[in-house]
PDB file of C-alpha atoms in Angstrom:
ATOM      1  CA  UNK A   6       1.712  86.063 126.442  1.00 51.00           C
ATOM      2  CA  UNK A   7       0.535  82.925 127.916  1.00 52.00           C
ATOM      3  CA  UNK A   8       3.048  79.947 126.116  1.00 62.00           C
ATOM      4  CA  UNK A   9       0.606  77.537 124.031  1.00 64.00           C
ATOM      5  CA  UNK A  10      -0.126  73.646 125.116  1.00 64.00           C
ATOM      6  CA  UNK A  11       2.613  72.807 122.454  1.00 62.00           C
ATOM      7  CA  UNK A  12       4.965  74.838 124.028  1.00 70.00           C
ATOM      8  CA  UNK A  13       4.880  73.540 127.173  1.00 78.00           C
ATOM      9  CA  UNK A  14       4.799  70.002 125.358  1.00 80.00           C
ATOM     10  CA  UNK A  15       8.223  70.981 124.258  1.00 86.00           C
ATOM     11  CA  UNK A  16       9.511  72.818 126.440  1.00 88.00           C
ATOM     12  CA  UNK A  17       9.666  69.397 128.713  1.00 86.00           C
ATOM     13  CA  UNK A  18      11.447  67.887 125.815  1.00 88.00           C
ATOM     14  CA  UNK A  19      13.959  71.013 126.202  1.00 89.00           C
ATOM     15  CA  UNK A  20      14.751  69.907 129.781  1.00 88.00           C
ATOM     16  CA  UNK A  21      14.978  66.637 129.238  1.00 86.00           C
ATOM     17  CA  UNK A  22      17.766  67.155 126.623  1.00 89.00           C
ATOM     18  CA  UNK A  23      19.278  69.994 128.236  1.00 88.00           C
ATOM     19  CA  UNK A  24      19.353  67.753 131.378  1.00 84.00           C
ATOM     20  CA  UNK A  25      21.599  64.466 129.722  1.00 82.00           C
ATOM     21  CA  UNK A  26      22.180  66.153 126.200  1.00 85.00           C
ATOM     22  CA  UNK A  27      21.523  63.677 124.372  1.00 86.00           C
ATOM     23  CA  UNK A  28      18.423  63.017 122.340  1.00 87.00           C
ATOM     24  CA  UNK A  29      17.947  58.974 122.651  1.00 85.00           C
ATOM     25  CA  UNK A  30      18.763  59.825 126.871  1.00 81.00           C
ATOM     26  CA  UNK A  31      16.470  62.245 126.323  1.00 84.00           C
ATOM     27  CA  UNK A  32      13.915  59.991 124.270  1.00 84.00           C
ATOM     28  CA  UNK A  33      14.091  57.528 127.067  1.00 78.00           C
ATOM     29  CA  UNK A  34      13.164  59.417 130.036  1.00 76.00           C
ATOM     30  CA  UNK A  35      10.208  60.925 127.823  1.00 80.00           C
ATOM     31  CA  UNK A  36       9.098  57.747 126.554  1.00 78.00           C
ATOM     32  CA  UNK A  37       9.633  58.159 122.856  1.00 84.00           C
ATOM     33  CA  UNK A  38      12.123  58.282 120.133  1.00 86.00           C
ATOM     34  CA  UNK A  39      14.923  60.314 119.886  1.00 86.00           C
ATOM     35  CA  UNK A  40      14.041  61.510 116.309  1.00 88.00           C
ATOM     36  CA  UNK A  41      10.282  62.693 118.415  1.00 88.00           C
ATOM     37  CA  UNK A  42      12.550  64.365 120.440  1.00 89.00           C
ATOM     38  CA  UNK A  43      14.570  66.183 117.938  1.00 89.00           C
ATOM     39  CA  UNK A  44      10.714  67.303 115.897  1.00 90.00           C
ATOM     40  CA  UNK A  45       9.638  68.783 118.706  1.00 89.00           C
ATOM     41  CA  UNK A  46      12.945  71.396 119.710  1.00 91.00           C
ATOM     42  CA  UNK A  47      12.970  72.104 115.570  1.00 92.00           C
ATOM     43  CA  UNK A  48       9.758  72.657 116.269  1.00 90.00           C
ATOM     44  CA  UNK A  49      10.094  74.859 119.587  1.00 90.00           C
ATOM     45  CA  UNK A  50      12.812  76.706 117.970  1.00 91.00           C
ATOM     46  CA  UNK A  51      10.945  77.240 114.480  1.00 90.00           C
ATOM     47  CA  UNK A  52       7.987  79.240 117.294  1.00 90.00           C
ATOM     48  CA  UNK A  53      10.588  81.244 119.252  1.00 90.00           C
ATOM     49  CA  UNK A  54      12.788  82.192 116.597  1.00 91.00           C
ATOM     50  CA  UNK A  55      16.629  81.662 117.956  1.00 92.00           C
ATOM     51  CA  UNK A  56      18.567  78.451 118.455  1.00 93.00           C
ATOM     52  CA  UNK A  57      18.207  76.445 121.690  1.00 92.00           C
ATOM     53  CA  UNK A  58      20.887  73.947 121.015  1.00 91.00           C
ATOM     54  CA  UNK A  59      24.333  73.406 118.768  1.00 91.00           C
ATOM     55  CA  UNK A  60      23.816  69.821 117.232  1.00 86.00           C
ATOM     56  CA  UNK A  61      27.478  67.748 116.369  1.00 81.00           C
ATOM     57  CA  UNK A  62      27.797  64.442 115.720  1.00 76.00           C
ATOM     58  CA  UNK A  63      29.094  64.124 118.820  1.00 77.00           C
ATOM     59  CA  UNK A  64      27.614  66.404 121.332  1.00 81.00           C
ATOM     60  CA  UNK A  65      24.512  68.510 122.703  1.00 87.00           C
ATOM     61  CA  UNK A  66      25.244  71.746 123.921  1.00 90.00           C
ATOM     62  CA  UNK A  67      22.998  74.607 125.220  1.00 91.00           C
ATOM     63  CA  UNK A  68      24.041  77.822 123.373  1.00 92.00           C
ATOM     64  CA  UNK A  69      23.671  81.221 124.915  1.00 92.00           C
ATOM     65  CA  UNK A  70      19.313  81.116 124.354  1.00 91.00           C
ATOM     66  CA  UNK A  71      18.971  77.594 125.670  1.00 91.00           C
ATOM     67  CA  UNK A  72      20.672  79.218 129.105  1.00 91.00           C
ATOM     68  CA  UNK A  73      18.691  81.871 129.647  1.00 91.00           C
ATOM     69  CA  UNK A  74      15.274  79.299 128.333  1.00 90.00           C
ATOM     70  CA  UNK A  75      16.732  76.207 131.202  1.00 89.00           C
ATOM     71  CA  UNK A  76      17.424  79.520 134.286  1.00 87.00           C
ATOM     72  CA  UNK A  77      14.263  80.419 133.212  1.00 88.00           C
ATOM     73  CA  UNK A  78      11.284  77.559 133.347  1.00 85.00           C
ATOM     74  CA  UNK A  79      14.115  75.043 135.066  1.00 81.00           C
ATOM     75  CA  UNK A  80      12.893  75.685 138.548  1.00 79.00           C
ATOM     76  CA  UNK A  81       9.212  76.350 137.578  1.00 81.00           C
ATOM     77  CA  UNK A  82       8.970  72.586 135.557  1.00 77.00           C
ATOM     78  CA  UNK A  83      10.693  71.138 138.688  1.00 75.00           C
ATOM     79  CA  UNK A  84       8.197  73.236 141.368  1.00 74.00           C
ATOM     80  CA  UNK A  85       5.036  71.430 138.863  1.00 75.00           C
ATOM     81  CA  UNK A  86       6.761  67.942 138.994  1.00 71.00           C
ATOM     82  CA  UNK A  87       6.712  67.891 142.430  1.00 69.00           C
ATOM     83  CA  UNK A  88       3.205  69.839 143.449  1.00 73.00           C
ATOM     84  CA  UNK A  89       1.472  66.802 141.197  1.00 68.00           C
ATOM     85  CA  UNK A  90       3.554  64.313 142.880  1.00 61.00           C
ATOM     86  CA  UNK A  91       2.634  65.321 146.323  1.00 68.00           C
ATOM     87  CA  UNK A  92      -0.878  64.531 144.912  1.00 69.00           C
ATOM     88  CA  UNK A  93      -0.351  61.005 145.536  1.00 61.00           C
ATOM     89  CA  UNK A  94      -0.714  62.006 149.260  1.00 60.00           C
ATOM     90  CA  UNK A  95      -4.556  61.901 148.467  1.00 60.00           C
ATOM     91  CA  UNK A  96      -4.186  58.889 146.574  1.00 60.00           C
ATOM     92  CA  UNK A  97      -5.817  55.989 147.883  1.00 59.00           C
ATOM     93  CA  UNK A  98      -3.225  54.380 145.800  1.00 68.00           C
ATOM     94  CA  UNK A  99      -0.072  56.234 145.651  1.00 82.00           C
ATOM     95  CA  UNK A 100       1.571  56.355 142.245  1.00 84.00           C
ATOM     96  CA  UNK A 101       4.391  57.042 139.883  1.00 87.00           C
ATOM     97  CA  UNK A 102       8.166  55.490 138.376  1.00 89.00           C
ATOM     98  CA  UNK A 103      11.306  56.103 139.423  1.00 93.00           C
ATOM     99  CA  UNK A 104      14.516  55.048 138.059  1.00 93.00           C
ATOM    100  CA  UNK A 105      17.156  53.380 139.937  1.00 96.00           C
ATOM    101  CA  UNK A 106      21.049  52.845 138.925  1.00 96.00           C
ATOM    102  CA  UNK A 107      22.139  50.757 141.463  1.00 96.00           C
ATOM    103  CA  UNK A 108      25.671  48.389 142.206  1.00 93.00           C
ATOM    104  CA  UNK A 109      24.818  44.986 140.771  1.00 92.00           C
ATOM    105  CA  UNK A 110      25.008  43.562 143.709  1.00 94.00           C
ATOM    106  CA  UNK A 111      22.394  45.083 145.916  1.00 96.00           C
ATOM    107  CA  UNK A 112      19.476  44.071 143.016  1.00 96.00           C
ATOM    108  CA  UNK A 113      19.599  40.010 144.722  1.00 95.00           C
ATOM    109  CA  UNK A 114      20.441  40.789 148.229  1.00 96.00           C
ATOM    110  CA  UNK A 115      18.989  43.929 148.768  1.00 97.00           C
ATOM    111  CA  UNK A 116      15.898  44.825 146.402  1.00 97.00           C
ATOM    112  CA  UNK A 117      15.053  40.756 145.708  1.00 97.00           C
ATOM    113  CA  UNK A 118      13.146  40.403 148.682  1.00 97.00           C
ATOM    114  CA  UNK A 119      11.891  44.242 148.544  1.00 98.00           C
ATOM    115  CA  UNK A 120      10.231  44.107 145.151  1.00 97.00           C
ATOM    116  CA  UNK A 121       7.979  41.872 145.217  1.00 97.00           C
ATOM    117  CA  UNK A 122       6.527  43.351 148.772  1.00 97.00           C
ATOM    118  CA  UNK A 123       6.880  46.707 146.940  1.00 97.00           C
ATOM    119  CA  UNK A 124       4.532  45.831 143.626  1.00 96.00           C
ATOM    120  CA  UNK A 125       1.981  44.059 145.367  1.00 95.00           C
ATOM    121  CA  UNK A 126       2.086  46.947 148.057  1.00 94.00           C
ATOM    122  CA  UNK A 127       1.763  49.904 146.111  1.00 94.00           C
ATOM    123  CA  UNK A 128       0.608  48.825 142.133  1.00 94.00           C
ATOM    124  CA  UNK A 129       0.415  52.256 140.853  1.00 93.00           C
ATOM    125  CA  UNK A 130       3.907  52.401 140.716  1.00 94.00           C
ATOM    126  CA  UNK A 131       6.179  51.093 138.232  1.00 94.00           C
ATOM    127  CA  UNK A 132      10.358  51.014 138.922  1.00 96.00           C
ATOM    128  CA  UNK A 133      12.740  50.874 136.194  1.00 95.00           C
ATOM    129  CA  UNK A 134      16.272  49.569 137.834  1.00 96.00           C
ATOM    130  CA  UNK A 135      19.727  49.254 135.809  1.00 94.00           C
ATOM    131  CA  UNK A 136      21.990  46.809 137.619  1.00 93.00           C
ATOM    132  CA  UNK A 137      25.605  47.978 137.164  1.00 89.00           C
ATOM    133  CA  UNK A 138      28.884  48.196 138.706  1.00 87.00           C
ATOM    134  CA  UNK A 139      29.704  51.151 136.439  1.00 85.00           C
ATOM    135  CA  UNK A 140      29.928  54.653 138.276  1.00 85.00           C
ATOM    136  CA  UNK A 141      27.118  56.703 136.454  1.00 86.00           C
ATOM    137  CA  UNK A 142      26.438  60.455 136.909  1.00 87.00           C
ATOM    138  CA  UNK A 143      22.416  59.736 138.184  1.00 89.00           C
ATOM    139  CA  UNK A 144      21.020  63.267 137.459  1.00 81.00           C
ATOM    140  CA  UNK A 145      22.810  63.471 134.276  1.00 78.00           C
ATOM    141  CA  UNK A 146      21.724  59.729 132.886  1.00 82.00           C
ATOM    142  CA  UNK A 147      18.172  61.116 134.351  1.00 81.00           C
ATOM    143  CA  UNK A 148      18.595  58.300 137.189  1.00 89.00           C
ATOM    144  CA  UNK A 149      16.178  59.372 140.456  1.00 91.00           C
ATOM    145  CA  UNK A 150      18.581  58.041 142.841  1.00 95.00           C
ATOM    146  CA  UNK A 151      21.352  55.317 142.751  1.00 96.00           C
ATOM    147  CA  UNK A 152      22.260  52.865 145.718  1.00 97.00           C
ATOM    148  CA  UNK A 153      26.016  51.729 145.880  1.00 94.00           C
ATOM    149  CA  UNK A 154      28.275  50.754 148.338  1.00 92.00           C
ATOM    150  CA  UNK A 155      28.891  53.109 151.334  1.00 89.00           C
ATOM    151  CA  UNK A 156      32.010  54.392 150.902  1.00 84.00           C
ATOM    152  CA  UNK A 157      31.612  55.013 146.573  1.00 86.00           C
ATOM    153  CA  UNK A 158      28.725  57.238 147.054  1.00 89.00           C
ATOM    154  CA  UNK A 159      29.584  60.420 145.475  1.00 86.00           C
ATOM    155  CA  UNK A 160      30.549  63.361 148.220  1.00 84.00           C
ATOM    156  CA  UNK A 161      27.990  65.548 146.720  1.00 84.00           C
ATOM    157  CA  UNK A 162      24.920  63.433 147.227  1.00 90.00           C
ATOM    158  CA  UNK A 163      22.634  62.984 150.065  1.00 91.00           C
ATOM    159  CA  UNK A 164      22.944  58.967 151.655  1.00 93.00           C
ATOM    160  CA  UNK A 165      20.543  57.193 153.168  1.00 94.00           C
ATOM    161  CA  UNK A 166      21.850  53.659 155.161  1.00 95.00           C
ATOM    162  CA  UNK A 167      19.621  51.054 153.876  1.00 97.00           C
ATOM    163  CA  UNK A 168      21.560  47.973 155.341  1.00 97.00           C
ATOM    164  CA  UNK A 169      24.062  46.764 157.763  1.00 96.00           C
ATOM    165  CA  UNK A 170      27.771  47.324 157.252  1.00 95.00           C
ATOM    166  CA  UNK A 171      29.094  43.831 154.994  1.00 96.00           C
ATOM    167  CA  UNK A 172      31.801  41.775 155.789  1.00 95.00           C
ATOM    168  CA  UNK A 173      34.215  40.677 152.929  1.00 95.00           C
ATOM    169  CA  UNK A 174      35.605  37.568 152.547  1.00 96.00           C
ATOM    170  CA  UNK A 175      37.018  34.566 150.484  1.00 97.00           C
ATOM    171  CA  UNK A 176      35.577  31.827 149.392  1.00 98.00           C
ATOM    172  CA  UNK A 177      36.577  28.730 147.654  1.00 98.00           C
ATOM    173  CA  UNK A 178      34.798  25.322 146.223  1.00 98.00           C
ATOM    174  CA  UNK A 179      36.363  22.235 148.392  1.00 98.00           C
ATOM    175  CA  UNK A 180      37.353  20.785 145.474  1.00 97.00           C
ATOM    176  CA  UNK A 181      39.413  23.845 144.554  1.00 98.00           C
ATOM    177  CA  UNK A 182      40.807  23.644 148.144  1.00 98.00           C
ATOM    178  CA  UNK A 183      41.496  19.766 148.006  1.00 97.00           C
ATOM    179  CA  UNK A 184      43.417  20.492 144.810  1.00 97.00           C
ATOM    180  CA  UNK A 185      45.668  23.382 146.009  1.00 96.00           C
ATOM    181  CA  UNK A 186      45.037  24.027 149.786  1.00 96.00           C
ATOM    182  CA  UNK A 187      44.321  25.989 152.034  1.00 97.00           C
ATOM    183  CA  UNK A 188      45.673  29.659 152.870  1.00 96.00           C
ATOM    184  CA  UNK A 189      46.173  30.772 156.217  1.00 95.00           C
ATOM    185  CA  UNK A 190      47.623  33.867 155.628  1.00 94.00           C
ATOM    186  CA  UNK A 191      46.759  37.173 152.957  1.00 94.00           C
ATOM    187  CA  UNK A 192      50.336  36.607 151.890  1.00 92.00           C
ATOM    188  CA  UNK A 193      49.921  33.525 150.607  1.00 95.00           C
ATOM    189  CA  UNK A 194      47.388  34.385 147.489  1.00 95.00           C
ATOM    190  CA  UNK A 195      50.179  35.381 145.558  1.00 93.00           C
ATOM    191  CA  UNK A 196      50.333  31.366 145.104  1.00 94.00           C
ATOM    192  CA  UNK A 197      46.422  30.953 144.571  1.00 96.00           C
ATOM    193  CA  UNK A 198      44.300  31.310 141.491  1.00 96.00           C
ATOM    194  CA  UNK A 199      41.919  34.264 141.928  1.00 95.00           C
ATOM    195  CA  UNK A 200      39.313  35.368 140.497  1.00 95.00           C
ATOM    196  CA  UNK A 201      39.022  38.898 139.857  1.00 89.00           C
ATOM    197  CA  UNK A 202      36.100  41.368 140.238  1.00 85.00           C
ATOM    198  CA  UNK A 203      35.956  44.778 137.853  1.00 78.00           C
ATOM    199  CA  UNK A 204      34.802  47.727 139.646  1.00 70.00           C
ATOM    200  CA  UNK A 205      32.850  50.298 137.793  1.00 61.00           C
ATOM    201  CA  UNK A 206      35.919  52.753 136.781  1.00 59.00           C
ATOM    202  CA  UNK A 207      37.808  49.884 135.574  1.00 60.00           C
ATOM    203  CA  UNK A 208      40.378  49.065 137.551  1.00 67.00           C
ATOM    204  CA  UNK A 209      40.508  45.337 139.428  1.00 70.00           C
ATOM    205  CA  UNK A 210      39.376  45.163 143.203  1.00 76.00           C
ATOM    206  CA  UNK A 211      42.167  45.139 145.642  1.00 86.00           C
ATOM    207  CA  UNK A 212      41.333  42.709 148.529  1.00 93.00           C
ATOM    208  CA  UNK A 213      41.655  43.909 151.238  1.00 94.00           C
ATOM    209  CA  UNK A 214      42.158  41.827 155.326  1.00 95.00           C
ATOM    210  CA  UNK A 215      42.250  43.018 158.605  1.00 93.00           C
ATOM    211  CA  UNK A 216      44.179  40.316 161.358  1.00 85.00           C
ATOM    212  CA  UNK A 217      46.801  40.495 163.758  1.00 80.00           C
ATOM    213  CA  UNK A 218      49.087  42.003 161.259  1.00 74.00           C
ATOM    214  CA  UNK A 219      46.554  45.157 160.826  1.00 84.00           C
ATOM    215  CA  UNK A 220      44.880  45.877 157.583  1.00 90.00           C
ATOM    216  CA  UNK A 221      46.241  45.134 154.516  1.00 89.00           C
ATOM    217  CA  UNK A 222      44.756  46.056 150.780  1.00 90.00           C
ATOM    218  CA  UNK A 223      46.693  43.058 148.130  1.00 89.00           C
ATOM    219  CA  UNK A 224      46.429  43.245 144.576  1.00 88.00           C
ATOM    220  CA  UNK A 225      45.767  39.209 143.884  1.00 90.00           C
ATOM    221  CA  UNK A 226      46.693  37.704 140.790  1.00 86.00           C
ATOM    222  CA  UNK A 227      44.178  37.256 138.865  1.00 88.00           C
ATOM    223  CA  UNK A 228      43.956  35.575 135.110  1.00 88.00           C
ATOM    224  CA  UNK A 229      40.312  35.699 134.858  1.00 91.00           C
ATOM    225  CA  UNK A 230      38.079  38.705 135.631  1.00 88.00           C
ATOM    226  CA  UNK A 231      34.868  39.799 135.158  1.00 87.00           C
ATOM    227  CA  UNK A 232      33.012  42.826 135.813  1.00 83.00           C
ATOM    228  CA  UNK A 233      30.528  41.205 138.827  1.00 81.00           C
ATOM    229  CA  UNK A 234      30.050  38.915 141.344  1.00 88.00           C
ATOM    230  CA  UNK A 235      27.269  36.310 139.791  1.00 89.00           C
ATOM    231  CA  UNK A 236      29.945  35.390 137.447  1.00 90.00           C
ATOM    232  CA  UNK A 237      33.198  34.765 139.381  1.00 93.00           C
ATOM    233  CA  UNK A 238      31.496  32.858 142.210  1.00 95.00           C
ATOM    234  CA  UNK A 239      30.096  30.866 139.419  1.00 95.00           C
ATOM    235  CA  UNK A 240      33.525  30.017 138.437  1.00 96.00           C
ATOM    236  CA  UNK A 241      34.776  29.452 141.766  1.00 97.00           C
ATOM    237  CA  UNK A 242      31.446  26.340 142.599  1.00 97.00           C
ATOM    238  CA  UNK A 243      32.892  24.743 139.910  1.00 97.00           C
ATOM    239  CA  UNK A 244      36.926  25.136 140.768  1.00 97.00           C
ATOM    240  CA  UNK A 245      37.786  28.050 139.226  1.00 96.00           C
ATOM    241  CA  UNK A 246      39.524  29.657 142.443  1.00 96.00           C
ATOM    242  CA  UNK A 247      38.692  31.740 145.317  1.00 97.00           C
ATOM    243  CA  UNK A 248      36.517  35.020 144.669  1.00 96.00           C
ATOM    244  CA  UNK A 249      36.638  37.431 147.294  1.00 95.00           C
ATOM    245  CA  UNK A 250      33.005  39.754 148.284  1.00 94.00           C
ATOM    246  CA  UNK A 251      30.481  40.632 150.445  1.00 95.00           C
ATOM    247  CA  UNK A 252      28.863  37.949 152.693  1.00 97.00           C
ATOM    248  CA  UNK A 253      25.382  37.618 152.054  1.00 97.00           C
ATOM    249  CA  UNK A 254      26.446  37.419 148.500  1.00 96.00           C
ATOM    250  CA  UNK A 255      28.020  33.259 148.911  1.00 97.00           C
ATOM    251  CA  UNK A 256      25.632  33.139 151.804  1.00 96.00           C
ATOM    252  CA  UNK A 257      23.222  30.486 149.774  1.00 96.00           C
ATOM    253  CA  UNK A 258      26.655  28.759 148.992  1.00 97.00           C
ATOM    254  CA  UNK A 259      28.412  27.961 151.733  1.00 97.00           C
ATOM    255  CA  UNK A 260      24.753  26.986 152.891  1.00 97.00           C
ATOM    256  CA  UNK A 261      25.240  23.983 150.121  1.00 97.00           C
ATOM    257  CA  UNK A 262      28.905  23.558 151.308  1.00 97.00           C
ATOM    258  CA  UNK A 263      29.633  24.270 147.451  1.00 98.00           C
ATOM    259  CA  UNK A 264      31.910  27.684 148.529  1.00 98.00           C
ATOM    260  CA  UNK A 265      33.627  27.758 151.993  1.00 98.00           C
ATOM    261  CA  UNK A 266      34.932  30.355 153.786  1.00 98.00           C
ATOM    262  CA  UNK A 267      39.037  30.791 153.869  1.00 97.00           C
ATOM    263  CA  UNK A 268      40.992  33.468 156.272  1.00 96.00           C
ATOM    264  CA  UNK A 269      37.641  33.668 157.434  1.00 95.00           C
ATOM    265  CA  UNK A 270      39.766  35.612 160.572  1.00 94.00           C
ATOM    266  CA  UNK A 271      40.968  38.008 158.330  1.00 95.00           C
ATOM    267  CA  UNK A 272      37.287  39.188 157.517  1.00 95.00           C
ATOM    268  CA  UNK A 273      37.069  42.726 157.046  1.00 94.00           C
ATOM    269  CA  UNK A 274      33.887  44.582 158.195  1.00 93.00           C
ATOM    270  CA  UNK A 275      32.537  47.284 155.301  1.00 92.00           C
ATOM    271  CA  UNK A 276      30.120  50.076 154.482  1.00 93.00           C
ATOM    272  CA  UNK A 277      26.897  48.740 153.464  1.00 96.00           C
ATOM    273  CA  UNK A 278      24.021  50.017 150.836  1.00 97.00           C
ATOM    274  CA  UNK A 279      23.272  53.086 150.690  1.00 96.00           C
ATOM    275  CA  UNK A 280      20.766  55.070 148.679  1.00 96.00           C
ATOM    276  CA  UNK A 281      21.746  58.580 147.185  1.00 95.00           C
ATOM    277  CA  UNK A 282      20.229  61.368 145.551  1.00 91.00           C
ATOM    278  CA  UNK A 283      21.038  64.477 144.294  1.00 85.00           C
ATOM    279  CA  UNK A 284      20.424  67.478 146.580  1.00 73.00           C
ATOM    280  CA  UNK A 285      19.525  69.914 144.188  1.00 65.00           C
ATOM    281  CA  UNK A 286      16.042  67.591 143.569  1.00 67.00           C
ATOM    282  CA  UNK A 287      12.737  67.073 145.631  1.00 72.00           C
ATOM    283  CA  UNK A 288      12.582  63.253 146.590  1.00 82.00           C
ATOM    284  CA  UNK A 289       9.694  62.015 144.652  1.00 86.00           C
ATOM    285  CA  UNK A 290       6.777  60.206 146.841  1.00 88.00           C
ATOM    286  CA  UNK A 291       7.019  56.910 145.529  1.00 91.00           C
ATOM    287  CA  UNK A 292      11.113  56.650 146.616  1.00 94.00           C
ATOM    288  CA  UNK A 293      10.325  57.991 149.683  1.00 92.00           C
ATOM    289  CA  UNK A 294       7.503  54.761 150.280  1.00 94.00           C
ATOM    290  CA  UNK A 295      10.435  52.493 148.712  1.00 96.00           C
ATOM    291  CA  UNK A 296      12.926  52.937 151.639  1.00 95.00           C
ATOM    292  CA  UNK A 297      10.717  52.655 153.816  1.00 95.00           C
ATOM    293  CA  UNK A 298       9.764  49.439 152.774  1.00 97.00           C
ATOM    294  CA  UNK A 299      13.532  48.735 152.813  1.00 97.00           C
ATOM    295  CA  UNK A 300      14.141  49.713 156.570  1.00 96.00           C
ATOM    296  CA  UNK A 301      10.723  48.305 157.570  1.00 96.00           C
ATOM    297  CA  UNK A 302      11.764  44.273 155.905  1.00 97.00           C
ATOM    298  CA  UNK A 303      15.895  44.932 156.917  1.00 96.00           C
ATOM    299  CA  UNK A 304      17.032  42.582 154.124  1.00 96.00           C
ATOM    300  CA  UNK A 305      19.761  42.854 155.008  1.00 95.00           C
ATOM    301  CA  UNK A 306      19.498  44.021 158.871  1.00 92.00           C
ATOM    302  CA  UNK A 307      20.174  47.712 158.968  1.00 84.00           C
TER     303      UNK A 307
END
């Protein structure tokens, strides 16, 4: 017996719930409220005569029947979605919707120069960007891809380089250096005010260097920490202390003299930005077009 139209629509909701284990996140993906998702699931379960999820206040877990349904319809629905997406090749203007989870620095430095051009070139493609240093499960959270520094990309993902390697440097304002002096060796950072950056896993980032003494990783004294480069740069410009990060993030302030490089001979190169996605998913046409444009424009080299 062929499924009804209602079944097909609710199967899509079922798959979204199964991906996210959350009515709220499934609703965000499908563009409907959590309440609408819940009502659709209840209607599907009533028509099928089985319970597909066990729901509590804290969790949404597949039942044995739900696991069997997921195994039976998950792949065919993905194939249908990919087939529809592939039809973009025959459109005059490609369309679609992609969700990206990116490290915060990639928003202004990598995508900032690219997205206005992308919008002009592909006006029917919607791009949803979430910029955060917090590491997330991009598959479980419903993202098509992520952008991170190369060394932090999960090993089970397919990765594509989007930029050249990036130098990690220390900078401070002239006012700070006039008041507290300029360190000549990383070991002197213990006597300075250092602005810390909190990583996506809540650890404070160690400052890494390479010089005559080899490579060093120093836990600097940080009475002030923030979860992103933008905040600590603003503090550094106003004399708050030394700041550590990728050189392109400091470039506008170095050009105006608001910041000066410190310990430049100890700067260390690091992996550039990489886009990554699950090997178990087909790459949407819209995502491929975005990658091609980034490689064409090369905002951070390649």
